[in-house]
Every structure is written in C-alpha cells, then in structure tokens.
Tab-separated table of C-alpha atoms and ligand atoms in Angstrom:
chain	number	residue	atom	x	y	z
W	127	MET	CA	-0.019	-0.042	-0.048
W	128	THR	CA	1.474	3.284	-1.051
W	129	ARG	CA	1.961	5.893	1.744
W	130	ARG	CA	2.251	9.665	1.379
W	131	LYS	CA	3.469	12.349	3.716
W	132	LEU	CA	0.668	14.437	5.050
W	133	GLY	CA	1.816	17.975	4.301
W	134	THR	CA	4.719	18.934	6.568
W	135	THR	CA	3.762	16.633	9.346
W	136	ASP	CA	5.876	13.533	10.071
W	137	LEU	CA	2.655	11.379	9.293
W	138	GLU	CA	3.046	8.915	6.487
W	139	ILE	CA	-0.380	7.685	5.586
W	140	SER	CA	-1.817	5.096	3.247
W	141	ILE	CA	-3.386	6.573	0.038
W	142	LEU	CA	-6.539	4.574	0.950
W	143	GLY	CA	-7.785	5.788	4.250
W	144	PHE	CA	-10.419	4.049	6.423
W	145	GLY	CA	-13.413	6.381	7.225
W	146	ALA	CA	-15.337	4.914	10.187
W	147	SER	CA	-18.524	7.013	9.869
W	148	PRO	CA	-20.414	3.846	8.669
W	149	PHE	CA	-19.683	2.332	12.167
W	150	GLY	CA	-22.146	4.855	13.517
W	151	ASN	CA	-24.923	3.392	11.276
W	152	VAL	CA	-24.856	6.577	9.079
W	153	PHE	CA	-25.454	4.532	5.933
W	154	GLY	CA	-27.686	1.836	7.413
W	155	ASP	CA	-27.120	-0.614	10.261
W	156	ALA	CA	-23.540	-1.888	10.415
W	157	ASP	CA	-22.805	-5.246	11.867
W	158	PRO	CA	-20.488	-4.533	14.789
W	159	ALA	CA	-18.537	-7.825	14.578
W	160	GLU	CA	-18.009	-7.447	10.847
W	161	ALA	CA	-16.948	-3.720	11.344
W	162	ILE	CA	-14.282	-4.983	13.737
W	163	ARG	CA	-13.126	-7.619	11.240
W	164	ALA	CA	-12.939	-4.969	8.545
W	165	VAL	CA	-10.564	-2.852	10.787
W	166	HIS	CA	-8.318	-5.816	11.429
W	167	GLN	CA	-8.287	-6.787	7.761
W	168	ALA	CA	-7.561	-3.176	6.762
W	169	ILE	CA	-4.475	-3.117	9.098
W	170	ASP	CA	-3.327	-6.418	7.589
W	171	GLU	CA	-3.607	-4.861	4.142
W	172	GLU	CA	-1.431	-1.993	5.309
W	173	ILE	CA	-4.059	0.715	5.605
W	174	ASN	CA	-2.800	2.853	8.469
W	175	PHE	CA	-5.099	5.891	8.457
W	176	PHE	CA	-8.373	5.661	10.391
W	177	ASP	CA	-10.775	8.668	10.750
W	178	VAL	CA	-13.800	8.960	13.060
W	179	SER	CA	-15.790	11.523	14.984
W	180	PRO	CA	-17.973	11.703	18.142
W	181	TYR	CA	-20.763	12.901	15.741
W	182	TYR	CA	-20.915	9.548	13.794
W	183	GLY	CA	-23.725	7.642	15.437
W	184	LEU	CA	-23.673	10.006	18.455
W	185	THR	CA	-20.479	8.380	19.752
W	186	LEU	CA	-21.209	4.858	18.531
W	187	ALA	CA	-18.550	4.957	15.750
W	188	GLU	CA	-15.834	5.924	18.157
W	189	THR	CA	-16.833	3.266	20.625
W	190	ARG	CA	-16.759	0.549	17.985
W	191	LEU	CA	-13.565	1.810	16.463
W	192	GLY	CA	-11.981	1.913	19.906
W	193	GLU	CA	-12.873	-1.739	20.480
W	194	ALA	CA	-11.495	-2.684	17.083
W	195	LEU	CA	-8.177	-0.991	17.706
W	196	GLU	CA	-7.520	-2.517	21.004
W	197	GLY	CA	-3.900	-3.755	20.963
W	198	ARG	CA	-3.367	-2.343	17.487
W	199	ARG	CA	-3.679	1.365	18.080
W	200	HIS	CA	0.077	2.339	17.980
W	201	ASN	CA	0.690	0.926	14.475
W	202	ILE	CA	-1.813	3.407	12.975
W	203	CYS	CA	-2.622	7.021	12.461
W	204	LEU	CA	-5.755	7.841	14.312
W	205	SER	CA	-7.863	10.843	13.541
W	206	THR	CA	-10.973	12.197	15.357
W	207	LYS	CA	-12.834	15.467	15.601
W	208	CYS	CA	-14.334	18.023	17.917
W	209	GLY	CA	-16.970	20.697	17.900
W	210	ARG	CA	-19.749	18.702	16.290
W	211	TYR	CA	-21.696	16.318	18.447
W	212	GLY	CA	-25.070	15.872	16.613
W	213	ASP	CA	-27.035	17.052	13.584
W	214	ARG	CA	-27.641	20.383	15.155
W	215	ASP	CA	-25.342	20.100	18.122
W	216	PHE	CA	-22.247	22.327	17.635
W	217	ASP	CA	-20.049	23.699	20.321
W	218	PHE	CA	-16.633	25.147	19.350
W	219	SER	CA	-15.789	26.649	22.759
W	220	ALA	CA	-12.453	25.965	24.372
W	221	HIS	CA	-14.035	24.180	27.233
W	222	ARG	CA	-16.041	21.794	25.092
W	223	ILE	CA	-13.160	21.079	22.768
W	224	ARG	CA	-11.028	19.850	25.702
W	225	GLN	CA	-13.924	17.903	27.310
W	226	GLY	CA	-14.834	16.421	23.882
W	227	LEU	CA	-11.318	15.189	23.272
W	228	GLU	CA	-11.131	13.559	26.751
W	229	GLU	CA	-14.320	11.743	26.083
W	230	SER	CA	-13.114	10.667	22.641
W	231	LEU	CA	-9.893	9.399	24.066
W	232	THR	CA	-11.807	7.293	26.516
W	233	ARG	CA	-14.079	5.795	23.859
W	234	LEU	CA	-11.074	5.229	21.581
W	235	ARG	CA	-9.217	3.512	24.406
W	236	THR	CA	-6.054	5.603	23.887
W	237	ASP	CA	-4.213	8.513	25.419
W	238	TYR	CA	-3.573	10.577	22.315
W	239	VAL	CA	-4.782	10.998	18.680
W	240	ASP	CA	-2.563	11.714	15.711
W	241	LEU	CA	-4.897	14.283	14.236
W	242	LEU	CA	-7.759	16.261	15.766
W	243	PHE	CA	-10.027	18.232	13.341
W	244	ALA	CA	-12.560	20.929	14.209
W	245	HIS	CA	-15.540	19.163	12.550
W	246	ASP	CA	-17.571	21.019	9.962
W	247	VAL	CA	-16.255	24.499	10.779
W	248	GLU	CA	-18.735	26.121	8.398
W	249	PHE	CA	-21.405	25.682	11.015
W	250	GLY	CA	-19.364	27.896	13.383
W	251	SER	CA	-18.369	31.593	13.441
W	252	PRO	CA	-14.976	32.216	11.841
W	253	GLU	CA	-14.025	34.388	14.747
W	254	GLN	CA	-14.585	31.646	17.330
W	255	ILE	CA	-12.906	28.962	15.201
W	256	VAL	CA	-9.866	31.215	14.775
W	257	GLU	CA	-9.609	32.943	18.168
W	258	GLU	CA	-10.890	30.070	20.487
W	259	THR	CA	-11.226	26.686	18.927
W	260	LEU	CA	-7.832	26.258	17.167
W	261	PRO	CA	-5.808	27.866	20.076
W	262	ALA	CA	-7.565	25.348	22.406
W	263	MET	CA	-6.601	22.513	20.039
W	264	ARG	CA	-2.937	23.746	19.976
W	265	LYS	CA	-2.895	23.624	23.830
W	266	LEU	CA	-4.031	19.994	23.648
W	267	GLN	CA	-1.182	19.439	21.154
W	268	GLU	CA	1.291	21.084	23.574
W	269	GLU	CA	0.042	18.641	26.276
W	270	GLY	CA	0.745	15.696	24.003
W	271	LYS	CA	-2.896	14.574	23.701
W	272	VAL	CA	-2.997	15.399	20.011
W	273	ARG	CA	-0.034	15.231	17.486
W	274	TYR	CA	-1.462	17.546	14.798
W	275	VAL	CA	-4.497	19.765	14.344
W	276	GLY	CA	-6.744	20.597	11.408
W	277	ILE	CA	-10.139	21.627	10.130
W	278	SER	CA	-12.705	19.684	8.239
W	279	GLY	CA	-15.778	20.725	6.288
W	280	TYR	CA	-17.668	21.045	3.023
W	281	PRO	CA	-17.137	24.524	1.460
W	282	PRO	CA	-13.466	24.647	0.213
W	283	GLY	CA	-13.527	28.520	0.268
W	284	PHE	CA	-14.280	28.640	3.955
W	285	LEU	CA	-11.607	26.162	4.831
W	286	ILE	CA	-9.101	28.434	3.025
W	287	ARG	CA	-10.449	31.495	4.866
W	288	ILE	CA	-9.842	29.846	8.249
W	289	ALA	CA	-6.415	28.481	7.298
W	290	GLN	CA	-5.405	31.949	6.040
W	291	ALA	CA	-6.214	33.361	9.422
W	292	ILE	CA	-4.547	30.759	11.635
W	293	PRO	CA	-2.091	27.976	10.651
W	294	VAL	CA	-3.376	24.361	10.558
W	295	ASP	CA	-1.520	21.159	9.897
W	296	ALA	CA	-4.251	19.451	7.819
W	297	ILE	CA	-7.436	20.119	5.956
W	298	LEU	CA	-10.108	17.556	5.313
W	299	ASN	CA	-12.564	18.334	2.458
W	300	TYR	CA	-15.392	16.107	1.459
W	301	CYS	CA	-17.495	15.803	-1.671
W	302	HIS	CA	-15.479	18.294	-3.687
W	303	TYR	CA	-13.240	15.957	-5.641
W	304	ASN	CA	-14.535	12.839	-7.282
W	305	LEU	CA	-16.194	11.802	-10.536
W	306	LEU	CA	-18.945	14.333	-9.902
W	307	VAL	CA	-17.026	17.352	-8.686
W	308	ASN	CA	-13.563	18.798	-8.864
W	309	ASP	CA	-13.802	22.247	-7.336
W	310	MET	CA	-11.544	21.236	-4.539
W	311	ASP	CA	-8.859	21.832	-7.111
W	312	HIS	CA	-9.974	25.389	-8.033
W	313	GLN	CA	-8.395	26.991	-4.944
W	314	LEU	CA	-8.026	24.718	-2.017
W	315	THR	CA	-5.525	22.197	-3.475
W	316	PRO	CA	-3.079	24.900	-4.692
W	317	PHE	CA	-3.495	26.827	-1.439
W	318	ALA	CA	-2.751	23.735	0.669
W	319	LYS	CA	0.136	22.703	-1.501
W	320	GLU	CA	1.770	26.181	-1.299
W	321	ARG	CA	1.363	26.277	2.538
W	322	GLY	CA	2.518	22.651	3.137
W	323	ILE	CA	-0.826	21.845	4.666
W	324	GLY	CA	-1.810	18.107	4.482
W	325	LEU	CA	-4.819	17.640	2.222
W	326	ILE	CA	-7.243	14.810	2.793
W	327	ASN	CA	-9.932	14.083	0.178
W	328	ALA	CA	-12.961	12.502	1.793
W	329	SER	CA	-16.096	10.907	0.310
W	330	PRO	CA	-14.740	9.707	-3.056
W	331	LEU	CA	-17.996	7.803	-3.611
W	332	HIS	CA	-19.849	11.065	-3.036
W	333	MET	CA	-21.262	9.697	0.172
W	334	GLY	CA	-22.351	6.396	-1.352
W	335	ILE	CA	-23.917	7.694	-4.623
W	336	LEU	CA	-21.060	6.440	-6.827
W	337	THR	CA	-21.821	2.787	-6.031
W	338	GLU	CA	-23.969	0.011	-7.458
W	339	GLN	CA	-26.428	0.363	-4.500
W	340	GLY	CA	-26.619	4.225	-4.813
W	341	GLY	CA	-26.565	6.715	-1.902
W	342	PRO	CA	-28.610	6.951	1.368
W	343	ALA	CA	-32.159	8.595	1.384
W	344	TRP	CA	-30.754	11.674	3.385
W	345	HIS	CA	-28.232	12.471	0.568
W	346	PRO	CA	-28.400	16.182	-0.331
W	347	ALA	CA	-27.625	15.752	-4.054
W	348	PRO	CA	-30.587	16.545	-6.416
W	349	GLY	CA	-32.421	13.703	-8.278
W	350	GLY	CA	-30.821	14.685	-11.627
W	351	VAL	CA	-27.340	13.715	-10.135
W	352	ARG	CA	-28.563	10.306	-8.995
W	353	ASN	CA	-30.198	9.627	-12.312
W	354	ALA	CA	-27.032	10.458	-14.290
W	355	VAL	CA	-25.008	8.170	-11.883
W	356	ARG	CA	-27.579	5.361	-12.461
W	357	ARG	CA	-26.825	5.678	-16.253
W	358	VAL	CA	-23.046	5.475	-15.373
W	359	ALA	CA	-23.618	2.325	-13.299
W	360	GLU	CA	-25.426	0.696	-16.273
W	361	LEU	CA	-22.656	1.712	-18.590
W	362	CYS	CA	-20.062	0.212	-16.239
W	363	ARG	CA	-22.037	-3.053	-16.000
W	364	ALA	CA	-22.329	-3.173	-19.720
W	365	ARG	CA	-18.581	-2.890	-20.056
W	366	GLY	CA	-17.881	-5.476	-17.259
W	367	ALA	CA	-16.508	-2.711	-14.980
W	368	ASN	CA	-17.538	-1.590	-11.420
W	369	LEU	CA	-18.627	1.876	-10.705
W	370	SER	CA	-17.058	2.209	-7.161
W	371	ASP	CA	-13.741	0.781	-8.454
W	372	ILE	CA	-13.553	3.420	-11.148
W	373	ALA	CA	-14.690	6.182	-8.796
W	374	LEU	CA	-11.964	5.303	-6.266
W	375	ARG	CA	-9.261	4.802	-8.878
W	376	PHE	CA	-10.030	8.303	-10.163
W	377	CYS	CA	-9.403	9.757	-6.647
W	378	PHE	CA	-6.328	7.776	-5.782
W	379	ASP	CA	-4.731	9.313	-8.820
W	380	HIS	CA	-5.009	12.774	-7.412
W	381	PRO	CA	-1.380	13.908	-7.027
W	382	ASP	CA	-1.734	16.284	-4.023
W	383	ALA	CA	-4.256	14.601	-1.744
W	384	ALA	CA	-2.223	12.658	0.760
W	385	THR	CA	-5.041	10.120	1.183
W	386	THR	CA	-8.483	9.260	-0.171
W	387	LEU	CA	-10.764	8.585	2.790
W	388	VAL	CA	-13.442	5.956	2.040
W	389	GLY	CA	-16.275	4.930	4.443
W	390	MET	CA	-16.218	1.239	5.223
W	391	SER	CA	-17.691	-1.236	7.642
W	392	ALA	CA	-17.303	-4.625	5.898
W	393	THR	CA	-14.408	-6.886	4.974
W	394	GLN	CA	-15.787	-7.149	1.444
W	395	GLU	CA	-15.562	-3.416	0.987
W	396	VAL	CA	-11.994	-3.362	2.322
W	397	SER	CA	-10.935	-6.194	-0.151
W	398	ARG	CA	-12.595	-4.483	-3.083
W	399	ASN	CA	-11.165	-0.992	-2.292
W	400	VAL	CA	-7.629	-2.320	-1.661
W	401	THR	CA	-7.780	-3.968	-5.012
W	402	ALA	CA	-8.947	-0.779	-6.584
W	403	VAL	CA	-5.719	0.981	-5.466
W	404	ASP	CA	-3.791	-0.930	-8.095
W	405	GLY	CA	-6.250	-1.432	-10.969
W	406	GLY	CA	-6.155	1.490	-13.473
W	407	PRO	CA	-9.398	1.845	-15.446
W	408	PRO	CA	-9.467	1.842	-19.208
W	409	PRO	CA	-9.444	5.527	-20.193
W	410	GLU	CA	-12.189	5.033	-22.788
W	411	ILE	CA	-14.735	4.359	-20.097
W	412	LEU	CA	-13.647	7.512	-18.198
W	413	LYS	CA	-14.337	9.509	-21.293
W	414	GLU	CA	-17.863	7.955	-21.692
W	415	ILE	CA	-18.511	8.447	-17.979
W	416	ASP	CA	-17.550	12.147	-18.340
W	417	ALA	CA	-19.879	12.623	-21.215
W	418	ILE	CA	-22.854	11.354	-19.067
W	419	LEU	CA	-21.906	13.229	-15.950
W	420	SER	CA	-20.888	16.550	-17.512
W	421	PRO	CA	-24.382	18.009	-17.429
W	422	VAL	CA	-24.420	17.514	-13.634
W	423	HIS	CA	-20.734	18.243	-12.918
W	424	ASN	CA	-19.935	20.481	-9.957
W	425	ILE	CA	-23.498	20.634	-8.537
W	426	ILE	CA	-22.936	21.497	-4.908
W	427	TRP	CA	-25.167	22.459	-1.932
W	428	ILE	CA	-25.068	24.860	1.013
W	429	SER	CA	-23.676	23.507	4.292
W	430	GLY	CA	-23.631	25.385	7.577
W	431	ARG	CA	-24.070	29.146	7.693
W	432	PRO	CA	-24.836	30.548	4.318
W	433	GLU	CA	-22.308	33.248	4.577
W	434	ASN	CA	-19.608	30.607	5.185
W	435	ASN	CA	-20.230	29.140	1.682
W	436	LEU	CA	-18.914	32.141	-0.248
W	437	PRO	CA	-15.807	31.683	-2.384
W	438	ALA	CA	-12.535	32.387	-0.636
M	111	NAD	P1	-17.968	7.715	0.882
M	111	NAD	O1	-18.032	8.473	-0.333
M	111	NAD	O2	-16.682	7.067	1.233
M	111	NAD	O3	-19.029	6.588	0.758
M	111	NAD	C1	-19.277	5.610	1.829
M	111	NAD	C2	-20.457	4.695	1.440
M	111	NAD	O4	-19.900	3.875	0.325
M	111	NAD	C3	-20.746	3.676	2.555
M	111	NAD	O5	-22.147	3.376	2.477
M	111	NAD	C4	-19.945	2.458	2.334
M	111	NAD	O6	-20.494	1.296	2.813
M	111	NAD	C5	-19.989	2.404	0.802
M	111	NAD	N1	-18.848	1.763	0.101
M	111	NAD	C6	-17.537	1.779	0.409
M	111	NAD	N2	-16.836	1.012	-0.391
M	111	NAD	C7	-17.729	0.439	-1.257
M	111	NAD	C8	-17.577	-0.490	-2.429
M	111	NAD	N3	-16.457	-0.979	-2.705
M	111	NAD	N4	-18.729	-0.859	-2.985
M	111	NAD	C9	-19.927	-0.341	-2.633
M	111	NAD	N5	-20.089	0.549	-1.603
M	111	NAD	C10	-19.080	0.915	-0.934
M	111	NAD	O7	-18.567	8.610	1.954
M	111	NAD	P2	-18.193	8.886	3.492
M	111	NAD	O8	-18.090	7.671	4.280
M	111	NAD	O9	-19.089	10.079	3.866
M	111	NAD	O10	-16.722	9.528	3.445
M	111	NAD	C11	-15.584	8.782	3.837
M	111	NAD	C12	-15.079	9.162	5.239
M	111	NAD	O11	-14.587	10.465	5.232
M	111	NAD	C13	-16.090	9.201	6.367
M	111	NAD	O12	-16.369	7.866	6.825
M	111	NAD	C14	-15.417	10.080	7.365
M	111	NAD	O13	-14.353	9.376	8.042
M	111	NAD	C15	-14.793	11.184	6.476
M	111	NAD	N6	-15.601	12.327	6.220
M	111	NAD	C16	-15.476	13.414	7.020
M	111	NAD	C17	-16.260	14.520	6.974
M	111	NAD	C18	-16.026	15.818	7.755
M	111	NAD	O14	-15.094	15.706	8.537
M	111	NAD	N7	-16.769	16.758	7.611
M	111	NAD	C19	-17.304	14.533	5.992
M	111	NAD	C20	-17.426	13.452	5.122
M	111	NAD	C21	-16.634	12.251	5.285
C-alpha cells in the first residue's frame, strides 16, 4: 500500500484511508462484529489511516472503532474530531473542545490522537474557530494529547479562509473531488500545497452515490445527479466494470491529496477497495462517464451558515 506524507507533518499515511462513519450506522445498520473484522483486515492490508468523529452515530462509531483498535492502536494514524456532536449540536468553545477530546480518548481507548479536526467548521463563526477553537486545540497538542490539528468541512472557500487566518496542519474536505465534482482543485488544492498543509480528500464515492447500490435517502444531491449516476452504473455493468472501483481509482490518482478517505464497515468493501488501489481503469470508459456526468458536474449544496459558503 503506497503511503504519502501528510503536508509537513511527520505522518506517512496510506493513500486509501479508512473512514469509520459507517460504524455509527450513518449509511444503514452496520454489523458490529463485521466492522471490527474490517478494521483488522484493513491493518493487515497496510491501511494505516483511520478517521472517526464523536458525531458519527452520536459516539457509537468511536466506541466501535476503539474496540476494534484494542492492541493495534500504536501501528496506525488515528484521527478524530471536535466541535460537532449531533445534527444540530455544535460547540466550538475551548471548554467543550477539551472535554470532547477527553471523552473521545476514553471511547477510543487511547491517550492521544494523531490528528484532531475541528469538525464541519462552516457551522461555526470564523471568529470563534480562529480565536478560540484552534488555540484550544493547539494547547491539547502542547500537552501531547494530539499530535497535529486541522479543520474539516464542506465549502472549500471557507476552509481556506480559516487557514489563512490561523495555521493548521491538515485540511479535510469532502464531496469536492470525485467523478462528480472537482472544485476542491480550483483554489483549495493549490493553497494547501503552497502552505505545506496536508490535504485529505474524503467521500470519493460522493457519500455512497457512486456505487452500485446508490446513496442513502438523506443524501443532499438533487435527483438529476442520482439519475445520471444510475446511467453510469449501467454503462459500467455493460462494460464489465464496477462503478465504485472506477470512482476510487480516479481519486487515488490525485497527485496532491495525501489520502482518499473511504467509508467502510465490511471486509468485502476493504478487499474491493484495496484492489482498486492498483487497478487503473481503461481511459475510454472515463471519457464515456464524463460525457454522461458533464451536465451534472460540480453541482454543490449549502452546508452550515450561508455566509460561510462564499468563495474564498
Ligand atoms: P464515501 O464516499 O466514502 O461513501 C461511503 C459509502 O460507500 C458507505 O455506504 C460504504 O458502505 C460504501 N462503500 C464503500 N466502499 C464500497 C464499495 N467498494 N462498494 C460499494 N459501496 C461501498 O462517503 P463517507 O463515508 O461520507 O466519506 C468517507 C469518510 O470521510 C467518512 O467515513 C469520514 O471518516 C470522512 N468524512 C469526514 C467529513 C467531515 O469531517 N466533515 C465529511 C465526510 C466524510
């Protein structure tokens, strides 16, 4: 499994990262024993980057991941988040950041995390994130509870705005670089590269849409996007190819994202996705896919405070 350096940190992480949000039943009920087997298999396959949050399944995902990592934690790079604790439960205050991390460490059965992200910062005020949240996270870093700090969220422009105002070690952006969208590259990718900030590309399957089974009912993408992707799935089937393999392959080829973070909770998904790391798709099918998806390319939605969705 190829590893890449995360920005200027000393973390070397696998280009296929393990997203544990499905452990919180975000995409339907996960089988807890199978989820644990998936983590063990992933480690055997040399995946060394695992990402979670107290928000996923309202602490369930962290609890399950902590159980799975018992005895294996020190061989991997573990990332969790702070500031988001429910659909509408946000608290980016210094007090809650500290308390939230302590609770996460208990659930994860460890005394430090490699990365701590302020989760979905576009739901907060930029003043608080810059003046209170990130300084509180840096204090935790000084105390050795956190190795590096970062910000995560949806609108790339807001992530840039925050990182221009206060240094961060890593940025996690989701649903902005995959077969359906590429606007992470408009400004965020060159910005992160220039500053030596580690860039993590999350949701390469556009939160489950770019798969045979399609995405969850709560998915914010409009019907036109889903319909176009169904046509792509049919095309892939007709060519003997698999949509998720091609979607992942496309993201692994991004030269500047240190890792592509995929949500998984089953051994079958781990096997399939590890294989996708090495299998390049025939370029002809990418051209055909592009022709079908171009009318719905770069359709995005508002996340968090409307004013935090403006371009950088
Ligand atoms: P994703 O695009 O990775 O899709 C996940 C869905 O695809 C799940 O239902 C999973 O079971 C399914 N899947 C995975 N491999 C498959 C395969 N081979 N065939 C068919 N289906 C497959 O979306 P995601 O999980 O939202 O994103 C990945 C990870 O990135 C998350 O788990 C989380 O760790 C992180 N993330 C963070 C943020 C944030 O910080 N704001 C936001 C989104 C994602």
